[in-house]
Short mmCIF file of C-alpha atoms in Angstrom, two decimals:
data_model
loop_
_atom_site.label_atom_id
_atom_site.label_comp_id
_atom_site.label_asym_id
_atom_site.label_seq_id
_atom_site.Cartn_x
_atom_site.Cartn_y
_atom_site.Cartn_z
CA UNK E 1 -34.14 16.44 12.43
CA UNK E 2 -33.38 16.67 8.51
CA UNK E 3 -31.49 20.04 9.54
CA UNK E 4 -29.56 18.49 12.29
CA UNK E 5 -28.57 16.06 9.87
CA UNK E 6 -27.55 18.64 7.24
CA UNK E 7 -25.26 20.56 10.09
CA UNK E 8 -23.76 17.25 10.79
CA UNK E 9 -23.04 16.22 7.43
CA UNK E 10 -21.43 20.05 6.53
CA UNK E 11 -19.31 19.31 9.27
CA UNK E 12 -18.31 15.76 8.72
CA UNK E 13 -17.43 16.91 5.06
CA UNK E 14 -15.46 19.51 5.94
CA UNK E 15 -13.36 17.66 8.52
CA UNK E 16 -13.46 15.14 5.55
CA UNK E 17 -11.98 18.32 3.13
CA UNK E 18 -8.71 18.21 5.22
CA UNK E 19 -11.10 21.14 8.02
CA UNK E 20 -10.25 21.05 11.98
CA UNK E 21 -13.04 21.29 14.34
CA UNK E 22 -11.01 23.64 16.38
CA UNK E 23 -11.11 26.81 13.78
CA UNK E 24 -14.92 27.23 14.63
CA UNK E 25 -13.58 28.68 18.11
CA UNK E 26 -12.27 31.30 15.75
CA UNK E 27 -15.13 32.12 14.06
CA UNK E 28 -16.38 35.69 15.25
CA UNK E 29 -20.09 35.06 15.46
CA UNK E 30 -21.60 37.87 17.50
CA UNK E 31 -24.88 37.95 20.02
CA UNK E 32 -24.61 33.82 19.38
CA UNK E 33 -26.54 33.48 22.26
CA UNK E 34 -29.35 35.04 20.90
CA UNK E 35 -30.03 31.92 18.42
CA UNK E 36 -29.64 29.72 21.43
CA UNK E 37 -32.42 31.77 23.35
CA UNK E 38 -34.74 31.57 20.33
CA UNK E 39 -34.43 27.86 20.36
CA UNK E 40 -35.26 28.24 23.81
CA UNK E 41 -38.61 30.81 23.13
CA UNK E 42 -39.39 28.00 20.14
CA UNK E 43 -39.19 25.24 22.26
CA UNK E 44 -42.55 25.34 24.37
CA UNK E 45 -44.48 25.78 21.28
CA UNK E 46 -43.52 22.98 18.98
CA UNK E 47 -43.99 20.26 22.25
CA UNK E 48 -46.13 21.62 24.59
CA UNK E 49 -48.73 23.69 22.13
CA UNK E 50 -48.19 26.46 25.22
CA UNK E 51 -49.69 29.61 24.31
CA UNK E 52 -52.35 28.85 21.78
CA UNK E 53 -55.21 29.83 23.87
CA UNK E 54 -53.78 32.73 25.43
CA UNK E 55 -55.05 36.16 22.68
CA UNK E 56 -53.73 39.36 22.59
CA UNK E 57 -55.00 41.91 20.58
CA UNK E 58 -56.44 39.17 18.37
CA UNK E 59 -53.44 37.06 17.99
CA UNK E 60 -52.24 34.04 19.90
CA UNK E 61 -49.59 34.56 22.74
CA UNK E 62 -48.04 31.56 20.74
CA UNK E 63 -47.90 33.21 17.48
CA UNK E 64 -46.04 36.07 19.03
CA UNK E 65 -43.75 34.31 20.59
CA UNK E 66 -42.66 32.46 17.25
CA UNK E 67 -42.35 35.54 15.32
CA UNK E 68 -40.28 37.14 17.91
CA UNK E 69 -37.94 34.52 18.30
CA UNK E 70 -37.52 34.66 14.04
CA UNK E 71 -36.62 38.59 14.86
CA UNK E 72 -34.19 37.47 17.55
CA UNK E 73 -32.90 35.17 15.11
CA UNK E 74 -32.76 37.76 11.97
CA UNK E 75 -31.08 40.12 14.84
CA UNK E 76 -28.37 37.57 15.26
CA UNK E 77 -28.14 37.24 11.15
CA UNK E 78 -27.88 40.63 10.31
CA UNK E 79 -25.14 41.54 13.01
CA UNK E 80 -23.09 38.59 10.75
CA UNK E 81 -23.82 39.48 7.96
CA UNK E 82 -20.23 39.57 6.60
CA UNK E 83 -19.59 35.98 7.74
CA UNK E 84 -20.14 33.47 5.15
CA UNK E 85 -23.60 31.34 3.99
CA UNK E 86 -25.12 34.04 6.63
CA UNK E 87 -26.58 36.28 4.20
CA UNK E 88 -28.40 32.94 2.70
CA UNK E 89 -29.66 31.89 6.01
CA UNK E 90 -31.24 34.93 6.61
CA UNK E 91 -32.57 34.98 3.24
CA UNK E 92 -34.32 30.92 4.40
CA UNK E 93 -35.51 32.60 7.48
CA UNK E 94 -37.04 35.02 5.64
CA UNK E 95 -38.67 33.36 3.37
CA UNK E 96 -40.02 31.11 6.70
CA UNK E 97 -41.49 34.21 8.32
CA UNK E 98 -43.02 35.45 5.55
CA UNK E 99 -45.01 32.26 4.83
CA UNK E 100 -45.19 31.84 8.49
CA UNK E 101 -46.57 34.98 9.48
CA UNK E 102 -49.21 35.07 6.55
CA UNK E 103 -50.44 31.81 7.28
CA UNK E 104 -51.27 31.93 11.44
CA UNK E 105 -47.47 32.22 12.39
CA UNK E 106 -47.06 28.48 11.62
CA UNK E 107 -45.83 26.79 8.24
CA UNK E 108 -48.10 25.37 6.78
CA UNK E 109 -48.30 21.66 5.44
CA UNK E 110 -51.10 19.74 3.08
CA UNK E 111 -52.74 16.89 4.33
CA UNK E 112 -51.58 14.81 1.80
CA UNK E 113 -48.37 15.59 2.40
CA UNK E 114 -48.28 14.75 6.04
CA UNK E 115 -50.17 11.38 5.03
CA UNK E 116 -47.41 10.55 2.72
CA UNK E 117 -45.37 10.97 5.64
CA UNK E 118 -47.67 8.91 7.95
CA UNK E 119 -47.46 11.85 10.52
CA UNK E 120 -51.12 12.35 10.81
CA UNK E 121 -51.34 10.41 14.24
CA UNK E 122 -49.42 13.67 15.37
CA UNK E 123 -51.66 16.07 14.16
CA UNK E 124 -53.81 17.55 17.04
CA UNK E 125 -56.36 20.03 16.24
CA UNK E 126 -56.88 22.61 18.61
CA UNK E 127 -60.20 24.92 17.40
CA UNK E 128 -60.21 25.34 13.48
CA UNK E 129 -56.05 24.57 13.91
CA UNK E 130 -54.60 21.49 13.37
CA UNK E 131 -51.06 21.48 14.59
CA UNK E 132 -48.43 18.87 13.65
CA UNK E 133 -47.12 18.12 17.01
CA UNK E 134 -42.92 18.24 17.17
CA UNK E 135 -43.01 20.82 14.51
CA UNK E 136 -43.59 24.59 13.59
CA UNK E 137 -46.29 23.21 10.88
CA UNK E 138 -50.22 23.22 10.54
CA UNK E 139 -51.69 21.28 8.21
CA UNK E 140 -53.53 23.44 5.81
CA UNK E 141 -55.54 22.20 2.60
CA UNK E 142 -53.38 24.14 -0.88
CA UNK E 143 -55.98 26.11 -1.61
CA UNK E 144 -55.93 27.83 1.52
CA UNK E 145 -52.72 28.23 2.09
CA UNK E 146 -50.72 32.07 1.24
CA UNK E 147 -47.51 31.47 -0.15
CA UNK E 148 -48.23 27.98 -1.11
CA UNK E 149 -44.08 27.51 -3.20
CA UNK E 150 -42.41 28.87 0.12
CA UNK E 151 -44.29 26.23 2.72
CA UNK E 152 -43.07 22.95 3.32
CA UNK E 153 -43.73 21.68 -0.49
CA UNK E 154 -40.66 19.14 -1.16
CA UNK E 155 -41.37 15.73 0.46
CA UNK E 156 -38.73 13.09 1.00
CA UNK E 157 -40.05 9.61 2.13
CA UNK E 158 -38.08 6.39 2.32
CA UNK E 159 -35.62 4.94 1.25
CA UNK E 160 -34.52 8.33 2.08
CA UNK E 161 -33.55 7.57 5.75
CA UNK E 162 -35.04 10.85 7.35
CA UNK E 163 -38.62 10.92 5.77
CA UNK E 164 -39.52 14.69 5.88
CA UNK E 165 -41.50 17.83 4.72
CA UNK E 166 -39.20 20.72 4.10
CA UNK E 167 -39.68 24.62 2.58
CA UNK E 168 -37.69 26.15 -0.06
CA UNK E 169 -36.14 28.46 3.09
CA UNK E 170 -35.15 25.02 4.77
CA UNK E 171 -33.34 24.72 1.84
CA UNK E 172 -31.58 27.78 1.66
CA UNK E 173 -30.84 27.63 5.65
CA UNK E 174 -28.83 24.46 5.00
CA UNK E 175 -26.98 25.58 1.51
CA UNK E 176 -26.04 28.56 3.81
CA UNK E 177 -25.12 26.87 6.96
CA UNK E 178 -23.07 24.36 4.83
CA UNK E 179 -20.95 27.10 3.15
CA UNK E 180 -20.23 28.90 6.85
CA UNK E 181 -19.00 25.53 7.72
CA UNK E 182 -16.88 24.68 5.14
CA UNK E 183 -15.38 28.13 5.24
CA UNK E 184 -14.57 28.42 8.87
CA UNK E 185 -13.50 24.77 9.34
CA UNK E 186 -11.30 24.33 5.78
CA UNK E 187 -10.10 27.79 6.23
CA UNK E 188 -9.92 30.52 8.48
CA UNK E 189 -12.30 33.29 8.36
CA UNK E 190 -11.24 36.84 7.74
CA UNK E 191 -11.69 38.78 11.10
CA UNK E 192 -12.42 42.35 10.29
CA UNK E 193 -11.44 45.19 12.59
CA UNK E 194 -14.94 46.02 13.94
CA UNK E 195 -15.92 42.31 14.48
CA UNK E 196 -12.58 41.61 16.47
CA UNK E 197 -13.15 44.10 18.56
CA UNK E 198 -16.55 42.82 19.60
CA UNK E 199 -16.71 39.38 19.07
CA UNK E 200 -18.51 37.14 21.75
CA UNK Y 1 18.12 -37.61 54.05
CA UNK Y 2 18.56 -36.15 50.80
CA UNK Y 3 20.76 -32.99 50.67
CA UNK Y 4 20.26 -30.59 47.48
CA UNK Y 5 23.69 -29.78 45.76
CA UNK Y 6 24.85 -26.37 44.73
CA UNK Y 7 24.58 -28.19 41.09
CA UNK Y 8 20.75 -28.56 41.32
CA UNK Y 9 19.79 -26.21 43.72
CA UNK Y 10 21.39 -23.17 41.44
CA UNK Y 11 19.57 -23.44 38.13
CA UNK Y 12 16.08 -23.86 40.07
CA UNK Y 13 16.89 -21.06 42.28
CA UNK Y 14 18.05 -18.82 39.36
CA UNK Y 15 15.25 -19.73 37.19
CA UNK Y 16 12.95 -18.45 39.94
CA UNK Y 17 15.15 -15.10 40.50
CA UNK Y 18 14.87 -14.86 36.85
CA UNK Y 19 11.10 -14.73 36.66
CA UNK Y 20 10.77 -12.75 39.76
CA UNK Y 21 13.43 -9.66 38.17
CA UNK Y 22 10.85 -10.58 34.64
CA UNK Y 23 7.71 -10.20 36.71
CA UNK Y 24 8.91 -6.58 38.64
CA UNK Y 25 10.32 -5.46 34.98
CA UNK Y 26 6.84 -6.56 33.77
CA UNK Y 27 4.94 -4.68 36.83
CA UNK Y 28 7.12 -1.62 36.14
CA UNK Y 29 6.52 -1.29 32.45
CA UNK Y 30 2.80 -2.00 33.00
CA UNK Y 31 2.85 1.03 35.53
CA UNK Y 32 5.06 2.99 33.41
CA UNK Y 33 2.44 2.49 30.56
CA UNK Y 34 -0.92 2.96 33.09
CA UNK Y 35 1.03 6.34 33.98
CA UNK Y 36 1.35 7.71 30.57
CA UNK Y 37 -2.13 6.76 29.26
CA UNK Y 38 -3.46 8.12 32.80
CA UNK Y 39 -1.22 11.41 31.59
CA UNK Y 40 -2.89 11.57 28.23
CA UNK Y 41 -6.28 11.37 29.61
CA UNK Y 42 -5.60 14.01 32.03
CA UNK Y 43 -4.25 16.03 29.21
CA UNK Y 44 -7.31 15.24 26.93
CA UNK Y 45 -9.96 16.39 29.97
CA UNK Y 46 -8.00 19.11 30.56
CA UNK Y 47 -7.85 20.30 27.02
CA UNK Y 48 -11.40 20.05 27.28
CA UNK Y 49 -11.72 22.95 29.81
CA UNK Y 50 -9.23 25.18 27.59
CA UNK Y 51 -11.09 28.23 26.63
CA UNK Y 52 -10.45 27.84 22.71
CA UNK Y 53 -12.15 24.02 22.94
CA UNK Y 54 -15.42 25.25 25.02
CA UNK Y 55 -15.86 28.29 22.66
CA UNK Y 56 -15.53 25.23 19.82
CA UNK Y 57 -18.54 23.68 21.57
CA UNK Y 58 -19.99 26.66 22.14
CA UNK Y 59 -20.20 28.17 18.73
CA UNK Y 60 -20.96 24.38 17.37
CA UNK Y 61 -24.00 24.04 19.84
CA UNK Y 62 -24.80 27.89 18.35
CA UNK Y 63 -24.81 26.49 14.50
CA UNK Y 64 -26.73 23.66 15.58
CA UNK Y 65 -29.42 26.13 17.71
CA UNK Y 66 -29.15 28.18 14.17
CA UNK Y 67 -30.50 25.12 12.17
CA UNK Y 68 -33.28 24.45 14.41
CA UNK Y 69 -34.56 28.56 15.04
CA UNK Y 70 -34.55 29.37 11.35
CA UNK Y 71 -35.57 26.00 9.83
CA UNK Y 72 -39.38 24.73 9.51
CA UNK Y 73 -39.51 21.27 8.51
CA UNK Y 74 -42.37 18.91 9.76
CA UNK Y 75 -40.05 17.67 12.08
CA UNK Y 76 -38.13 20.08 14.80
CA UNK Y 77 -35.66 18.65 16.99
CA UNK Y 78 -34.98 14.85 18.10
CA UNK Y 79 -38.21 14.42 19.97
CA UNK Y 80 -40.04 15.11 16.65
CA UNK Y 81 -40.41 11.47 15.79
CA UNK Y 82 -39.22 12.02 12.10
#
């Protein structure tokens, strides 16, 4: 939700910052579709906990279904490289996997975080997991957690009208998602030759 | 028997012709406006279909599928609850 929210408010600013709506069409994101079908491979997992208890070769069908849809997603990133606040996403994504993949494929969360949040009704525990349900996160105590500054440390709670548990690659995917937006709604983007010719 | 002279009979019917022509004039410019605001919702749906404005949506809808793929807060999409 909080990232929703950021996308909206990058785009309400720049429309604000004198942007149309109508120069994204220009913008010559490539294999966009790719994101969309990650979303898609994502989807199952955070709401419907599909997967879990379905191994292969010692790993849940779930887990490899997350991390492939961060490589479809990193795919996607690294043929746009060139367009700008993309370089930063992918460096948020990143930092997501990494954390991610060395904690169960799932970000992790502590407990007292997600009380702070009052999200533990939503926390179902499947085995020794205990998944936050609506989310990529499991709640894991600090002192078992890899990676503990790159999980979802900063917590914002009201007044702040989305109350939520974000990582420092959340971060960085917003700060970069805000810059392609104010650059290809305020301004055109640059088209070079080789994305022109393949854009789509 | 009480005839009705030109005198009186003229004003009444004029008045009458007068908000008849003020009604149609009325009707007409109430048509005239129903046409052009029916013309600039036509042209606003069919601006819609234009290939620039559903690449717009498209690639906004992408950005949007972007934010949710990459990002790992402890609440996903709208059903999330938070």
């Amino acid at each position: 939700v909080i990232l929703i929210a950021a996308v909206i408010v990058s785009t309400l600013i720049a429309l604000m910052r004198g942007g149309r709506l109508g120069r994204l069409a220009d913008l010559p994101l490539r294999y966009a579709w790719l994101a969309l079908a990650a979303v898609v491979l994502q989807y199952p997992l955070v709401y419907y906990n599909l997967g879990h208890g379905a191994i292969i070769l010692g790993v849940s069908v779930a887990n490899l279904v997350m991390v492939g849809s961060y490589i479809l997603l990193l795919w996607v990133l690294w043929a746009n490289r060139r367009l700008p606040g993309l370089p930063l996403v992918a460096l948020g994504v990143l930092c997501n996997l990494l954390v991610m993949t060395l904690n169960g494929g799932w970000m992790p969360i502590t407990p007292e975080a997600v009380a702070r949040l009052g999200h533990m009704p939503r926390v179902t525990t499947t085995g020794s997991v205990a998944k936050v349900w609506g989310a990529k996160d499991i709640m894991l105590p600090r002192a078992q957690t890899w990676l503990w500054p790159l999980s979802d440390v900063f917590v914002v709670t009201a007044p702040f009208p989305i109350p939520s548990a974000f990582s420092p690659g959340d971060v960085l995917v917003a700060v970069g998602l805000f810059w392609l937006l104010q650059q290809s709604l305020v301004k055109p983007v640059s088209q070079p030759a080789d994305v022109q010719e393949s854009a789509g | 028997m009480h005839f009705v002279s030109d005198s009186e009979s003229t004003p009444h019917y004029n008045g009458y012709e007068n908000r008849g022509s003020e009604s149609v004039l009325a009707d007409r410019n109430l048509l005239r406006e129903e046409h052009r605001m029916s013309n600039q919702l036509k042209a606003k749906l069919y601006s819609l279909s234009r290939p620039k404005t559903i690449r717009m949506i498209y690639l906004l809808v992408v950005v949007v599928a972007m934010a949710l793929a990459a990002g790992a807060p402890d609440a996903w999409g709208g059903g999330g609850g938070g």
